[in-house]
Amino acid sequence: MNFPFFPPHKERNLLLFMTFEELGLDEVILRAVSELGFESPTPIQAAAIPVMLQTDDDILGLAQTGTGKTAAFGLPLLHHLMQAPFIYEGVRTTRALVLAPTRELCMQITKDLKLYGKYSKLKVVAVYGGEDIRRQLSQLDVTPEIIVATPGRLIDLVRRGKVMLSNIEYLVLDEADEMLNMGFKDDLETILKETPAERRTLLFSATMPKEISAIAHNYMRSARELQIGERNAGTENVDHIYYVCKAEHRYDVLKRIVDLNPDIYGIVFCRTKADCQVVSEKLIKDGYNADALHGDLTQVARDNVMQRFRLGAVQLLVATDVAARGLDVHNLTHVINYQLPDDPEVYTHRSGRTGRAGKRGISVSIVHIREVRRINELERLLKRTFKRERIPSGLDVCRKQLFNQIVRLQSVDTAMLDEDATAAANGLKEAMSMLDYMPKEELIKRFVALEFNRFLAYYKDAADLNVETKTAKNSSDKSAHGKPSGRGKKVRMKINVGTSDGINTRSFLALVNDTTRDRSITIGDIEVQKNYTFFDLFLDQKQKVVNAFKIYEDLFVVEAKGMKPRENSDSDNYSGKRRKGDNDSYSGRGKGGANGHSDKPWRKGRR
Ligand code: AMP
């Protein structure tokens, strides 16, 4: 098995030319690693293991979960513990301590260490809060060489005299920034002070806030800084996008995002437990495959939700930051910030949950106008561009859903029907005879209606939820619906029909609408002459109109050479959208032909 992602910079060479054998790890560890199918070290492993094996330096590692961090510290740790005797002055003793912010991470690290140390006879025990302490006490009856713990529970056990810190040789602080975020600062300091000063300390963190630098400065010796990926940067593989809406439309926008991405697998982050509960209940009621994860649930309920989410049985997990901390899922397509977090580092953590394992991920933020400023702050801090997207219209969503349904139909596997001849033959035959009379068009229509009606009914009169902002930089507002923003240059155009063909302003617009079938086309300042009609057009729409008219043999739309567009305001323009007071004759769209010109000569000449 190859590690799924490719490091972007110089570590790549290390990765390509280095094997686990070359790193000098103990034979027993190499065997376990090889059984796990690890072929070559990941960048953080290639960087950290030599430092651990060949020097006495401490390590300050900037690396996210999913980079192979556990083996980066775990393999050399096991190696060292195996090289020296198990028994410390004749007594078994705990020699390594790994601290992690959550129970789930403790369990994960313990599981990994047990796998890596499968042939080592070293004992690893996990102790964490939120579980009856008695079971953990009995696990400590035989002193383990390695303890993996949450800080609070560890201190509890130290106070009870069940764990001794005086012989700790290796102290690993994993996800140190998370531990600080969770309020473990004092506990960490206590542990750092109570473990021997000559211990080796390895600190891993996804971000490097001031408090972490302070810990490194105060408690670490000649720390080697290993940085995999950019400092404080959102992961390379994540696209950051945002939608601007009114605060009261947040939920509707969320639904549109989900509807536009039928295969979404993501976490929706809310700020409070109450918001989490409300949003997840609404989603479930509206027919989505969602569930909530927050601190008001019992541990059993939380485990259950996480497990179903990991397995993909839940598509959308609505979670608070704290509750989602222990969740380690690698293939999320989206992270949705239903509300932005106060702390930019929390944003980094959230968005770093997608775009892992070599895949691209999307971090979406739903913001209201006053929050756009905070997006700009995040852009500065992460040194990444956040792209503003238009909130999809009802029509966009319907189109996408229909497209998805067709793709599913095209790719469905019918092999089972062919294989299971009897059962299939019966069922298939029956279905064929029942539907035999139905023409193909009708069949398609019904198939579409089957799933599509729900969306059509909901989105039929769906409002435009976009909020226009003056400062909307990076806007990708070029939707085919409504007016494009930042209208550009206009050109004066000419077409070879006029009053002699029975054309007037309205029937001309009907002709344009019928021909282009594009509601965003904006026509300005129409002047109908005897044989020609002149009009203004935005330059970026010129080609679209010219191309659309190519269906007629004898109609030509060209730029009126030497004529300047008349600089009208928008209000004098006509777009495909029907406006109040307009009568039917000017919108021939969707009625099977353009009103008012169906007997005109160019109708005969369609190419
Ligand atoms: P971690 O960042 O420690 O949570 O590791 C992420 C995942 O990568 C885990 O599932 C590990 O089992 C896997 N992994 C770690 N190191 C390697 C490696 N060198 N090659 C392949 N997979 C690895």
XYZ file of C-alpha atoms in Angstrom, residues 25-533:
509
model
C 14.261 0.800 13.018
C 14.319 -2.428 14.995
C 13.626 -5.616 13.054
C 10.574 -6.402 15.156
C 8.990 -3.038 14.344
C 9.836 -3.381 10.651
C 7.986 -6.679 10.562
C 4.823 -5.116 12.014
C 5.037 -2.116 9.674
C 5.475 -4.349 6.672
C 2.474 -6.450 7.696
C 0.422 -3.269 7.804
C 1.370 -2.694 4.176
C 3.299 0.554 4.745
C 5.793 0.721 1.901
C 7.625 3.957 2.516
C 7.636 6.570 5.259
C 5.376 9.611 4.940
C 7.122 13.032 4.943
C 6.600 13.569 8.663
C 7.940 10.067 9.354
C 10.938 10.580 7.088
C 11.655 13.825 8.927
C 10.943 12.793 12.528
C 12.294 9.237 12.765
C 15.964 10.101 11.990
C 15.832 12.968 14.512
C 14.438 10.558 17.100
C 16.943 7.795 16.370
C 20.107 9.769 15.707
C 19.883 12.754 18.064
C 18.686 13.618 21.564
C 16.717 16.635 20.380
C 13.116 17.347 21.192
C 10.651 17.629 18.326
C 8.164 20.370 17.564
C 6.083 18.989 14.712
C 3.581 21.038 12.758
C 1.415 18.374 11.243
C -2.233 17.511 10.927
C -3.940 14.239 11.637
C -3.845 12.022 8.577
C -0.172 12.686 7.830
C 1.079 9.503 9.491
C 1.999 11.420 12.635
C 1.260 8.569 15.059
C 3.824 6.303 13.437
C 6.238 9.264 13.176
C 6.527 9.381 16.951
C 5.275 5.862 17.697
C 7.814 3.820 15.727
C 10.974 5.445 17.152
C 9.393 5.508 20.601
C 8.800 1.760 20.496
C 12.274 1.295 19.061
C 13.936 3.130 21.980
C 11.867 1.371 24.623
C 12.801 -1.982 23.127
C 16.503 -1.220 22.964
C 16.709 -0.510 26.699
C 15.580 -3.084 29.278
C 11.905 -3.381 30.183
C 12.504 -3.352 33.868
C 13.621 -0.177 35.554
C 15.823 -1.055 38.519
C 13.976 -4.298 38.867
C 10.478 -2.734 38.774
C 8.135 -2.334 35.845
C 7.584 1.316 35.220
C 5.838 3.691 32.872
C 8.433 5.189 30.572
C 6.424 6.935 27.892
C 3.378 9.126 28.116
C 1.301 10.262 25.171
C -1.235 13.016 25.855
C -4.124 13.663 23.480
C -7.205 15.893 23.704
C -9.982 13.331 23.335
C -10.962 9.844 24.267
C -11.336 8.898 20.606
C -7.848 10.067 19.731
C -6.441 8.210 22.768
C -8.130 5.041 21.596
C -6.876 5.509 18.059
C -3.275 6.147 19.133
C -3.363 3.145 21.475
C -4.692 0.922 18.731
C -1.946 2.098 16.347
C 0.840 1.698 18.927
C -0.355 -1.815 19.690
C -0.224 -2.628 15.982
C 3.232 -1.119 15.492
C 4.502 -2.830 18.648
C 2.735 -6.107 17.930
C 5.967 -8.155 18.307
C 7.510 -6.019 21.040
C 5.805 -7.230 24.242
C 5.458 -3.618 25.352
C 2.220 -2.867 27.171
C 0.141 0.136 26.091
C -2.901 1.343 28.057
C -5.337 4.150 27.252
C -6.917 6.212 30.027
C -9.386 8.978 29.314
C -12.204 10.962 30.841
C -15.871 10.201 30.307
C -15.570 6.551 31.279
C -15.846 4.761 34.607
C -12.424 5.059 36.241
C -12.631 1.598 37.883
C -12.075 -0.289 34.658
C -9.075 1.861 33.871
C -7.704 1.358 37.384
C -7.720 -2.393 36.939
C -5.977 -2.073 33.560
C -3.154 -0.320 35.377
C -2.627 -3.156 37.846
C 0.241 -4.355 35.677
C 2.209 -1.197 34.985
C 2.285 -0.411 31.262
C 5.436 0.975 29.628
C 3.299 3.380 27.613
C 0.219 5.296 28.766
C -1.928 7.213 26.315
C -4.120 9.668 28.203
C -6.273 12.741 28.254
C -4.626 15.251 30.612
C -7.416 15.540 33.204
C -7.850 11.804 33.706
C -4.117 11.274 33.914
C -3.789 13.798 36.744
C -6.660 12.066 38.527
C -4.810 8.753 38.294
C -1.522 10.315 39.404
C -3.286 11.768 42.463
C -4.686 8.331 43.252
C -1.162 6.949 43.153
C -2.011 4.690 40.235
C 0.344 6.294 37.726
C 3.885 7.451 38.418
C 5.402 10.227 36.371
C 8.862 10.104 37.903
C 10.358 7.673 35.362
C 8.901 9.146 32.209
C 11.582 9.267 29.498
C 9.359 10.275 26.564
C 6.473 12.711 26.653
C 4.397 13.169 23.512
C 1.853 15.982 23.313
C -0.403 15.183 20.373
C -2.752 17.809 18.928
C -1.377 20.214 21.505
C -3.360 23.155 20.172
C -6.569 21.181 20.625
C -5.616 20.369 24.204
C -5.225 24.077 24.884
C -8.502 24.865 23.147
C -10.188 22.366 25.400
C -8.930 24.073 28.526
C -6.179 21.595 29.454
C -3.507 24.303 29.787
C -3.080 24.006 33.564
C -3.166 20.210 33.472
C -0.486 20.213 30.782
C 1.752 22.488 32.782
C 1.309 20.280 35.853
C 2.280 17.192 33.872
C 5.219 18.951 32.224
C 6.464 19.992 35.659
C 5.953 16.604 37.307
C 7.759 14.576 34.648
C 11.587 14.500 34.839
C 13.234 17.547 33.270
C 15.640 15.304 31.294
C 12.784 13.554 29.459
C 12.475 13.894 25.698
C 9.464 15.908 24.602
C 7.671 15.615 21.277
C 4.974 18.173 20.595
C 2.650 17.913 17.588
C 0.186 20.569 16.628
C -1.768 21.523 13.512
C -1.326 25.221 14.291
C 1.240 27.209 16.200
C -0.492 29.785 18.418
C 1.504 31.816 20.945
C 0.667 29.478 23.835
C 2.237 26.521 22.033
C 5.394 28.477 21.281
C 5.477 29.386 24.992
C 5.263 25.715 26.041
C 8.021 24.846 23.586
C 10.144 27.670 24.900
C 9.610 26.871 28.584
C 9.596 23.086 28.590
C 11.522 21.806 25.588
C 15.238 21.514 24.949
C 16.817 22.200 21.561
C 13.546 21.469 19.859
C 13.843 20.588 16.175
C 11.001 22.211 14.303
C 9.583 19.912 11.650
C 7.030 21.507 9.433
C 5.000 19.454 7.033
C 2.820 21.773 4.991
C 2.491 25.498 5.529
C 2.357 27.051 8.939
C -1.172 28.074 9.906
C -2.343 27.400 6.370
C -5.477 25.666 5.302
C -4.476 22.373 3.742
C -3.276 22.535 0.162
C -6.101 20.429 -1.093
C -8.969 22.493 0.269
C -10.977 25.017 -1.745
C -12.492 27.686 0.460
C -15.787 29.104 -0.732
C -18.508 31.199 0.862
C -22.085 32.250 0.285
C -23.548 35.539 1.474
C -27.165 35.522 2.592
C -29.460 37.096 5.136
C -29.048 35.525 8.569
C -32.599 34.154 8.469
C -31.852 32.258 5.236
C -28.931 30.282 6.593
C -30.830 27.035 6.760
C -32.316 27.428 3.262
C -28.851 28.074 1.879
C -27.550 24.969 3.624
C -30.283 22.955 1.946
C -29.450 24.333 -1.464
C -25.775 23.497 -0.982
C -26.676 19.951 -0.008
C -29.175 19.599 -2.839
C -26.600 20.836 -5.308
C -24.176 18.164 -4.099
C -26.216 14.972 -3.892
C -23.145 12.874 -3.027
C -21.997 15.125 -0.237
C -20.352 13.481 2.781
C -19.593 16.157 5.302
C -19.709 17.820 8.664
C -21.913 20.867 9.244
C -20.342 22.888 12.045
C -22.566 24.924 14.354
C -21.490 27.144 17.218
C -23.799 25.813 19.909
C -25.276 22.491 20.925
C -28.755 24.005 20.577
C -28.074 25.112 16.978
C -26.746 21.650 16.218
C -29.886 20.045 17.508
C -32.206 22.424 15.667
C -30.373 22.168 12.327
C -30.093 18.389 12.426
C -33.754 17.979 13.376
C -34.804 20.246 10.515
C -32.617 18.330 8.061
C -34.012 14.993 9.187
C -37.568 16.318 8.965
C -36.836 17.569 5.441
C -35.741 14.106 4.384
C -31.965 14.369 4.592
C -29.659 11.679 5.927
C -28.319 13.686 8.873
C -27.591 13.340 12.557
C -26.331 15.485 15.423
C -23.138 15.223 17.454
C -22.769 17.420 20.509
C -21.925 17.351 24.169
C -25.492 16.995 25.439
C -25.649 13.473 24.066
C -24.519 10.592 26.241
C -21.163 9.034 25.448
C -22.925 5.944 24.117
C -25.088 8.044 21.796
C -22.050 9.986 20.600
C -20.091 6.804 19.889
C -23.040 5.468 18.014
C -23.448 8.553 15.794
C -19.724 8.712 15.091
C -19.593 5.080 14.138
C -22.536 5.420 11.739
C -20.965 8.519 10.227
C -17.594 6.791 9.816
C -19.291 3.925 8.037
C -21.083 6.321 5.726
C -24.518 5.398 7.044
C -24.991 9.078 7.945
C -24.253 11.547 5.171
C -24.291 14.819 7.094
C -23.077 15.183 10.618
C -24.190 18.383 12.338
C -21.623 18.954 15.055
C -20.061 21.347 17.517
C -16.304 21.782 17.353
C -15.726 20.175 20.722
C -17.805 17.090 19.992
C -16.251 16.563 16.543
C -12.730 16.643 17.907
C -12.358 12.951 18.410
C -13.776 12.117 15.025
C -11.218 11.023 12.484
C -12.705 10.573 9.040
C -10.495 10.830 5.979
C -12.746 11.081 2.970
C -15.062 14.008 3.661
C -16.113 15.883 0.537
C -17.242 19.021 2.371
C -16.922 20.863 5.617
C -19.739 23.352 6.030
C -19.393 26.275 8.396
C -23.054 26.857 9.151
C -21.724 29.635 11.330
C -18.143 30.890 11.303
C -16.161 30.144 14.460
C -14.854 33.080 16.522
C -11.328 31.764 16.461
C -9.576 31.571 13.062
C -7.639 28.543 14.267
C -10.866 26.672 14.777
C -11.606 27.422 11.127
C -8.238 25.920 10.178
C -9.078 22.781 12.104
C -12.522 22.503 10.601
C -11.351 22.957 7.035
C -8.388 20.636 7.579
C -10.863 17.804 8.029
C -11.512 17.701 4.314
C -9.022 17.483 1.438
C -7.159 14.601 3.035
C -5.645 11.473 1.618
C -4.774 13.137 -1.679
C -8.347 14.155 -2.483
C -9.641 17.677 -2.932
C -11.997 18.983 -0.316
C -14.291 21.966 -0.023
C -14.757 24.165 2.999
C -17.982 26.133 2.639
C -18.990 29.060 4.831
C -22.469 30.500 5.031
C -22.152 34.114 6.117
C -24.299 37.204 6.368
C -23.177 40.582 5.081
C -21.498 41.758 8.248
C -19.422 38.575 8.386
C -17.791 39.108 4.981
C -15.173 41.142 6.848
C -14.263 38.014 8.802
C -13.823 36.058 5.599
C -11.308 38.697 4.515
C -9.495 38.248 7.840
C -9.337 34.497 7.283
C -7.984 35.072 3.781
C -5.165 37.174 5.202
C -4.373 34.736 7.982
C -4.493 31.556 5.922
C -2.980 33.238 2.886
C -5.660 31.600 0.808
C -8.301 33.048 -1.489
C -11.870 32.435 -0.462
C -14.119 32.374 -3.478
C -17.544 33.884 -3.225
C -20.116 31.743 -4.998
C -23.657 32.669 -5.908
C -26.224 30.781 -3.910
C -27.663 28.293 -6.390
C -31.099 29.120 -7.687
C -33.964 26.662 -7.485
C -33.439 25.998 -11.168
C -29.736 25.224 -10.658
C -30.618 22.706 -7.977
C -33.321 21.052 -10.069
C -31.004 20.784 -13.062
C -28.260 19.247 -10.969
C -30.604 16.740 -9.366
C -31.984 15.721 -12.709
C -28.509 15.363 -14.138
C -27.523 13.221 -11.185
C -30.540 11.018 -11.629
C -29.696 10.484 -15.277
C -26.079 9.646 -14.462
C -27.310 7.091 -11.939
C -29.601 5.584 -14.545
C -26.794 5.422 -17.074
C -24.383 3.774 -14.696
C -26.685 1.339 -12.924
C -25.423 -2.217 -13.067
C -27.950 -4.595 -14.613
C -25.660 -7.615 -14.536
C -27.527 -9.173 -11.607
C -30.715 -9.267 -13.628
C -28.887 -11.033 -16.425
C -27.236 -13.499 -14.082
C -30.177 -14.534 -11.965
C -32.122 -15.787 -14.913
C -35.254 -17.208 -13.258
C -36.125 -14.591 -10.678
C -35.097 -11.767 -12.957
C -36.804 -13.198 -16.002
C -40.069 -13.392 -14.121
C -39.854 -9.956 -12.580
C -38.471 -8.311 -15.682
C -41.015 -9.937 -17.949
C -43.838 -8.774 -15.733
C -42.468 -5.227 -15.635
C -42.039 -5.229 -19.432
C -45.573 -6.370 -20.068
C -46.966 -3.818 -17.626
C -45.065 -0.961 -19.260
C -45.164 -2.252 -22.806
C -47.828 0.143 -23.967
C -46.021 3.236 -22.731
C -44.089 5.287 -25.281
C -40.434 5.975 -24.483
C -41.082 9.708 -23.932
C -43.773 8.957 -21.376
C -41.528 6.456 -19.643
C -38.737 9.015 -19.346
C -41.143 11.635 -18.112
C -42.422 9.373 -15.367
C -38.969 8.283 -14.387
C -37.929 11.904 -14.016
C -41.092 12.783 -12.087
C -40.544 9.952 -9.648
C -37.750 11.676 -7.787
C -37.824 15.065 -9.299
C -41.330 16.159 -8.276
C -40.174 16.732 -4.715
C -37.518 19.181 -5.869
C -39.741 20.894 -8.376
C -42.467 21.358 -5.788
C -40.024 22.817 -3.307
C -38.020 24.954 -5.674
C -40.758 26.012 -8.084
C -41.121 29.484 -6.606
C -37.824 29.543 -4.761
C -36.539 33.032 -4.097
C -33.105 34.311 -4.988
C -31.282 34.160 -1.648
C -28.224 36.065 -2.757
C -27.388 39.286 -1.031
C -25.468 41.737 -3.152
C -22.528 43.405 -1.453
C -20.440 46.232 -2.789
C -17.264 44.675 -1.450
C -17.862 41.235 -2.854
C -14.444 40.654 -4.298
C -13.621 37.293 -5.802
C -17.239 36.971 -6.713
C -17.871 34.274 -9.235
C -21.183 35.878 -9.906
C -21.672 34.899 -13.509
C -24.783 32.891 -13.033
C -26.938 32.368 -16.027
C -29.855 33.555 -13.950
C -30.401 37.160 -13.171
C -28.030 39.848 -14.214
C -24.340 39.282 -14.210
C -22.562 41.524 -11.747
C -20.010 44.112 -12.706
C -21.525 44.609 -16.175
C -18.879 45.283 -18.695
C -18.628 47.029 -22.042
C -21.547 47.238 -24.415
C -21.535 46.947 -28.183
C -24.041 48.121 -30.800
C -25.401 45.214 -32.818
C -27.378 44.911 -36.020
C -29.714 42.246 -37.367
C -31.212 42.087 -40.861
C -34.888 42.228 -39.914
C -37.022 45.331 -39.567
C -40.452 46.834 -39.973
C -40.687 45.405 -43.493
C -40.665 41.946 -41.881
C -43.353 42.964 -39.426
C -40.888 43.476 -36.587
C -41.441 45.873 -33.713
C -39.610 46.215 -30.390
C -41.647 43.581 -28.673
C -41.619 40.985 -31.383
C -37.888 41.561 -31.747
C -37.398 40.739 -28.062
C -39.620 37.715 -28.467
C -37.423 36.610 -31.332
C -34.260 37.023 -29.228
C -35.821 35.163 -26.313
C -37.055 32.359 -28.490
C -33.733 32.012 -30.236
C -31.329 32.294 -27.337
C -33.510 30.685 -24.692
C -31.356 32.430 -22.191
C -32.931 34.675 -19.633
C -29.763 36.482 -18.790
C -29.357 38.093 -22.203
C -29.899 41.796 -21.805
C -30.885 43.823 -24.849
C -30.733 47.608 -24.747
C -31.876 50.540 -26.819
C -33.651 48.809 -29.650
C -34.125 50.792 -32.837
C -36.189 49.065 -35.480
C -35.649 50.402 -39.015
C -37.139 49.216 -42.257
C -34.720 46.384 -43.023
C -32.534 46.330 -39.949
C -32.851 46.440 -36.205
